[in-house]
Short mmCIF file of C-alpha atoms in Angstrom, two decimals:
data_model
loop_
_atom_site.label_atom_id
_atom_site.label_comp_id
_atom_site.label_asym_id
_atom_site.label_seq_id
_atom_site.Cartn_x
_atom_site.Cartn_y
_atom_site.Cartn_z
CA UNK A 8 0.00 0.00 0.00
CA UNK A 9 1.54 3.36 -0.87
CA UNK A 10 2.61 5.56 1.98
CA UNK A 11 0.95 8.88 2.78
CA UNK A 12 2.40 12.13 1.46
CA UNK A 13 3.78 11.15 -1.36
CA UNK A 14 7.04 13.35 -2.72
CA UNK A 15 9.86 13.23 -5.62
CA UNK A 16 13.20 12.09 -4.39
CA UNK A 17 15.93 13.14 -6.69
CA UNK A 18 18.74 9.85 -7.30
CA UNK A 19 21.73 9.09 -9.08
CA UNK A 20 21.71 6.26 -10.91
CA UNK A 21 25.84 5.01 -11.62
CA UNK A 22 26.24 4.44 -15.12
CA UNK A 23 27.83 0.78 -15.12
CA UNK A 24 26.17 -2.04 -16.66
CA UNK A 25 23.96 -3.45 -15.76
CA UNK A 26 23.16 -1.40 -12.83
CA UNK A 27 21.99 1.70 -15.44
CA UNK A 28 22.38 2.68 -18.83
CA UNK A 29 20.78 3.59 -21.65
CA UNK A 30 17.98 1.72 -23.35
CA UNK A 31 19.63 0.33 -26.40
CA UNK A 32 15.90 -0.36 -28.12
CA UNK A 33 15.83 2.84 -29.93
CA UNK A 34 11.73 1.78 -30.39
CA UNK A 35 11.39 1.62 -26.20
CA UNK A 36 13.48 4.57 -25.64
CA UNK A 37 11.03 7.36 -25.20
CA UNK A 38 9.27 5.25 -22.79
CA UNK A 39 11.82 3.75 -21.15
CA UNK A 40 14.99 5.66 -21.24
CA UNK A 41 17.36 3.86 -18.80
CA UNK A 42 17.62 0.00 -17.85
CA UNK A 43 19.22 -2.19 -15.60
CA UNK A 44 19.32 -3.10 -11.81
CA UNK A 45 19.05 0.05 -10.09
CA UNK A 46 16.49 1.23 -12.77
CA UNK A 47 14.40 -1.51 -11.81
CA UNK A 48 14.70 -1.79 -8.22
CA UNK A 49 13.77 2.23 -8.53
CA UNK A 50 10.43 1.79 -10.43
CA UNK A 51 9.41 -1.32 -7.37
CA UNK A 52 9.92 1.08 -4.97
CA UNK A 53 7.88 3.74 -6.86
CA UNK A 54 4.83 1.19 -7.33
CA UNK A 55 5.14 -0.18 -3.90
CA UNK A 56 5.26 3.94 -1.94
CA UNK A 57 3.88 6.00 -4.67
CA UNK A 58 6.73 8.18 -4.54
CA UNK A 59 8.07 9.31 -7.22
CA UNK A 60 12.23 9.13 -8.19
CA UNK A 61 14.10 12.09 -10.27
CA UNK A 62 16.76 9.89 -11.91
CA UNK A 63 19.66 10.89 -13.31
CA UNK A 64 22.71 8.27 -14.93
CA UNK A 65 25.59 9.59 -13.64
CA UNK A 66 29.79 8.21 -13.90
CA UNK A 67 30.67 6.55 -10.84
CA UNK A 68 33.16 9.28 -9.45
CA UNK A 69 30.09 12.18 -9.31
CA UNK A 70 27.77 10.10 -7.33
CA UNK A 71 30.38 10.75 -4.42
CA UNK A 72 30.44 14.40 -4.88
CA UNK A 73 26.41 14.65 -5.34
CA UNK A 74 26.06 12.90 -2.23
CA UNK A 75 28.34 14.62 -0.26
CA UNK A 76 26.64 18.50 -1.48
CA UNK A 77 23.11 17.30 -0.78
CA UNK A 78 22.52 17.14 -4.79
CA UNK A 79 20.77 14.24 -4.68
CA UNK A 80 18.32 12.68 -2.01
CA UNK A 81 19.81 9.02 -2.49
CA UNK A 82 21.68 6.49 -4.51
CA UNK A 83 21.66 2.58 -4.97
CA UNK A 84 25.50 1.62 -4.43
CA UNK A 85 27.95 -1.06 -2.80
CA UNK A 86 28.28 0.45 0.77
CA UNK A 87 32.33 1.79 2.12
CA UNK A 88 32.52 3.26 5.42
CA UNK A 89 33.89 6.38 3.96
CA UNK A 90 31.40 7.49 2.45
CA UNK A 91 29.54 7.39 6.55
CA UNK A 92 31.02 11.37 6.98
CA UNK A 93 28.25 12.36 4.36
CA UNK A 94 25.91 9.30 3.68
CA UNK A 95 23.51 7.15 6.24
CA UNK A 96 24.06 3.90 5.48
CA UNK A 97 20.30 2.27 4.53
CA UNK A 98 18.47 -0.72 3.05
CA UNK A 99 21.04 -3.65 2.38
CA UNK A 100 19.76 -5.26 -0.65
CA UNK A 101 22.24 -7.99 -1.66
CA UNK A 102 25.43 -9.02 -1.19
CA UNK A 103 28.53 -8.44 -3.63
CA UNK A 104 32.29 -9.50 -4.01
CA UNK A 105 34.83 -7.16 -4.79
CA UNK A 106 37.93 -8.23 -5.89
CA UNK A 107 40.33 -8.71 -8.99
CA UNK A 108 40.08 -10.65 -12.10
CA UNK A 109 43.26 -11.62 -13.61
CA UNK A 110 44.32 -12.16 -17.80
CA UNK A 111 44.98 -16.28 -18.41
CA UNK A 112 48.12 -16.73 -17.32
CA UNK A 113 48.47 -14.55 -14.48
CA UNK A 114 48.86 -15.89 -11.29
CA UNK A 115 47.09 -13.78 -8.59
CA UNK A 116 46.89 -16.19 -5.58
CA UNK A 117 47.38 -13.40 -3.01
CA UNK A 118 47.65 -9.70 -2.47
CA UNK A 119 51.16 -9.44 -2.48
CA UNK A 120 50.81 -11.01 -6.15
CA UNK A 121 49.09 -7.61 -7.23
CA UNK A 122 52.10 -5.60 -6.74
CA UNK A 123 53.76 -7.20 -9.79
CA UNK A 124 50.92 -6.27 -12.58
CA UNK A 125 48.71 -3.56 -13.53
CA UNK A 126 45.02 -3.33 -12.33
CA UNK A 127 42.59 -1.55 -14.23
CA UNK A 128 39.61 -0.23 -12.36
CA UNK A 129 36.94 2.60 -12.67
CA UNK A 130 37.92 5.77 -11.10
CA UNK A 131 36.35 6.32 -7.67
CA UNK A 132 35.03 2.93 -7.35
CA UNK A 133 35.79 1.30 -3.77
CA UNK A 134 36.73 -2.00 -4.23
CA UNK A 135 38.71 -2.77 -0.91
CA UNK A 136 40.09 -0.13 2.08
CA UNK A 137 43.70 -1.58 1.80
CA UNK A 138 43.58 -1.72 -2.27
CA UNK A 139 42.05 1.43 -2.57
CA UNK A 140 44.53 3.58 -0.33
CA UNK A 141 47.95 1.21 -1.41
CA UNK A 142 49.88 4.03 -3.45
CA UNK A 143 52.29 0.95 -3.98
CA UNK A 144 49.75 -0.95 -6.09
CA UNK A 145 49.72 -0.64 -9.61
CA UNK A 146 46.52 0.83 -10.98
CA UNK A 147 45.22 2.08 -14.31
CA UNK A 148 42.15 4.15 -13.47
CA UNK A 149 39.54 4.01 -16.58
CA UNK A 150 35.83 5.25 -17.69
CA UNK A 151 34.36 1.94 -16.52
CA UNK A 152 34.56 -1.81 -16.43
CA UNK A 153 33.82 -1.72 -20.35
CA UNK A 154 36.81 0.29 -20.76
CA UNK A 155 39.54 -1.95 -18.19
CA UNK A 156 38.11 -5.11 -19.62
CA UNK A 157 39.19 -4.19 -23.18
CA UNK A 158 42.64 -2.85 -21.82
CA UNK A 159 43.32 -6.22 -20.24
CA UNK A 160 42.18 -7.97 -23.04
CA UNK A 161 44.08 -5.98 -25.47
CA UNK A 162 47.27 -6.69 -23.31
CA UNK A 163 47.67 -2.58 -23.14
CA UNK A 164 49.21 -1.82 -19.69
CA UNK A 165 46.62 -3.61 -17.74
CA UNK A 166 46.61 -7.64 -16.66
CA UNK A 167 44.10 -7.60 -14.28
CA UNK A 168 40.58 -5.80 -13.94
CA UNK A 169 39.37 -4.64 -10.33
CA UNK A 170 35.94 -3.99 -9.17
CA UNK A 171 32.20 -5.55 -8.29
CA UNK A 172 33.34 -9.39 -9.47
CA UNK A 173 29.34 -10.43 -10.50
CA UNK A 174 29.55 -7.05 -12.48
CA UNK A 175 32.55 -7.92 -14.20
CA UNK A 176 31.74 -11.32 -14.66
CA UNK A 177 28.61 -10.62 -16.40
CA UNK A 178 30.15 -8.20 -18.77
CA UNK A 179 33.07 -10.68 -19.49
CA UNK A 180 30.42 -13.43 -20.26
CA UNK A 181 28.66 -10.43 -22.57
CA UNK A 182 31.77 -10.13 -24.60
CA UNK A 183 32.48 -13.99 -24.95
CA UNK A 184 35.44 -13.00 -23.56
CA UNK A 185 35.65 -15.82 -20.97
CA UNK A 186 38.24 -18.14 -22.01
CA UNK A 187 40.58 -14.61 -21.64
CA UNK A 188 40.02 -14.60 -17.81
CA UNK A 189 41.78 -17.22 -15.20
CA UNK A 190 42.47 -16.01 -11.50
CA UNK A 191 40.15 -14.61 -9.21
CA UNK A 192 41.05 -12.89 -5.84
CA UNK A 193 38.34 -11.65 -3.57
CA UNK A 194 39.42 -8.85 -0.97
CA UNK A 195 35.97 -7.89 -0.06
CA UNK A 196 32.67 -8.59 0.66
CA UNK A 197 30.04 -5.51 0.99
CA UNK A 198 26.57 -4.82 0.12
CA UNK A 199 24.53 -2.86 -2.23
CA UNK A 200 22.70 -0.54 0.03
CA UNK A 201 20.28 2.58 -0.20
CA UNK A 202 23.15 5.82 0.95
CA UNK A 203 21.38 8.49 2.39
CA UNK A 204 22.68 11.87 1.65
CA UNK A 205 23.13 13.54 5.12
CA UNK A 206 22.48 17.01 3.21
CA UNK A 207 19.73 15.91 1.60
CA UNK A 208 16.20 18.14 2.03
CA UNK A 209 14.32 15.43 2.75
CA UNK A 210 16.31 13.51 5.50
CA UNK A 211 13.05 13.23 7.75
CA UNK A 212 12.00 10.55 5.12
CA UNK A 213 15.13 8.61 5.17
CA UNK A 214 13.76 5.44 7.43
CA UNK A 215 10.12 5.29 5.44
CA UNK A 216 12.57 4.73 2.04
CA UNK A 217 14.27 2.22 3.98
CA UNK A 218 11.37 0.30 4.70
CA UNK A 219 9.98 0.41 1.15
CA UNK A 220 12.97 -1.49 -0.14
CA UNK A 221 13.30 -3.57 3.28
CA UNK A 222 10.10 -4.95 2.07
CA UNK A 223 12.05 -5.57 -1.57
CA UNK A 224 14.71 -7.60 0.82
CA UNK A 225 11.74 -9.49 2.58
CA UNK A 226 9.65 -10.82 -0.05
CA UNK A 227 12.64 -11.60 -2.45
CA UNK A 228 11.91 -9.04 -4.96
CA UNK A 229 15.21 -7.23 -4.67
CA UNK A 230 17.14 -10.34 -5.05
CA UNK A 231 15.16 -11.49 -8.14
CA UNK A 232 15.45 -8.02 -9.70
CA UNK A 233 19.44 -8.64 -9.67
CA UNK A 234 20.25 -12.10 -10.27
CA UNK A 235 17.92 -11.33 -13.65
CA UNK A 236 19.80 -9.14 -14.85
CA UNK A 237 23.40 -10.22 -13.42
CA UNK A 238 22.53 -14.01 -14.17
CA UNK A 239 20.63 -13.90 -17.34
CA UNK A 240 19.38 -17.56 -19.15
CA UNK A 241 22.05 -18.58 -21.55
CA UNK A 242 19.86 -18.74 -25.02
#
């Protein structure tokens, strides 16, 4: 049942796929202008609060800064404990893996291996506290995963990609680029949760947003919405 009061709650949606992009069906796109995870998980919580959501796809590395000045109400992301001086941490929807996907023939078996190659990653993406902050670790910041998958693959600089490893998997499976991945190292485990802006306007409605997409997390919803689009059936 929708809650009382209904208002417009202005989000960023981070332009990675498939968490948000644009529609690709040229015939769908003035109807539907933006797809994927968060998209989806954004129009639930509109049917299920009648609320409505101002959304706007935005690179990964402005989402902190909108947060942070109160431009946006909330965001859809994998949660750091940075980001706590400006954001309330909400709604934990599912969990993720972040970690590093090595080229075939690359051994990463440990963290210490990491020091030998380069890692591209998207800038501003938090992958791990000690990977992120290690000026001794060799890193090729890039656009997106699109972008550090292709370096990798085309052997330039990069050996490795770093980020969410479902993401990257699903994009590497997308390319039929499998067979040119081998060693996987997880260094973290977080969750994609609802962040609060603390300057956000409408603050006093933070915990009745939380319980919208708690009830996602309850009933399975939220959990169906990604594993369809991060686990697609193989055709």
């Amino acid at each position: 049942m929708p809650w009382a009061g209904a208002a417009e709650f202005k989000v960023d949606l981070i332009q990675l796929d498939p968490w948000a992009k644009p529609n690709p069906d040229a015939a769908l796109r003035t109807k539907e202008p933006l797809i994927g995870i968060i998209v989806d998980l954004l129009h639930e919580f509109e049917r299920r609060s009648g609320h409505t959501t101002r959304q706007s796809l935005t690179p990964y590395a402005r989402v902190e800064r909108d947060l942070q000045q109160g431009d946006i109400d909330f965001t859809i992301m994998a949660w750091s404990d940075t980001r706590s001086s400006y954001a309330k941490r909400g709604t934990a929807l599912v969990a993720l893996e972040f970690g590093v996907m090595a080229r075939q023939g690359i051994s990463i078996k440990r963290y210490e291996d990491l020091k030998n190659i380069v890692t591209a990653a998207p800038r501003g993406l938090k992958v791990d506290p000690r990977f992120d902050s290690d000026s001794s670790m060799p890193k090729e910041l890039v656009r997106d995963y699109t972008q550090a998958i292709r370096m990798a693959v085309a052997d330039r600089k990069a050996k490795a990609v770093a980020g969410g490893l479902a993401s990257l998997n699903h994009l590497i499976q997308q390319f039929g680029l499998a067979g040119e991945f081998g060693d996987v190292l997880v260094l973290n485990t977080s969750y994609l949760t609802v962040a609060f802006s603390k300057q956000s306007k409408q603050l006093a409605a933070e915990a009745q947003v939380n319980a919208v997409f708690k009830s996602m997390v309850d009933d399975g919803t939220a959990k169906r919405i990604f594993e369809r689009w991060m686990f697609p059936p193989k055709n």
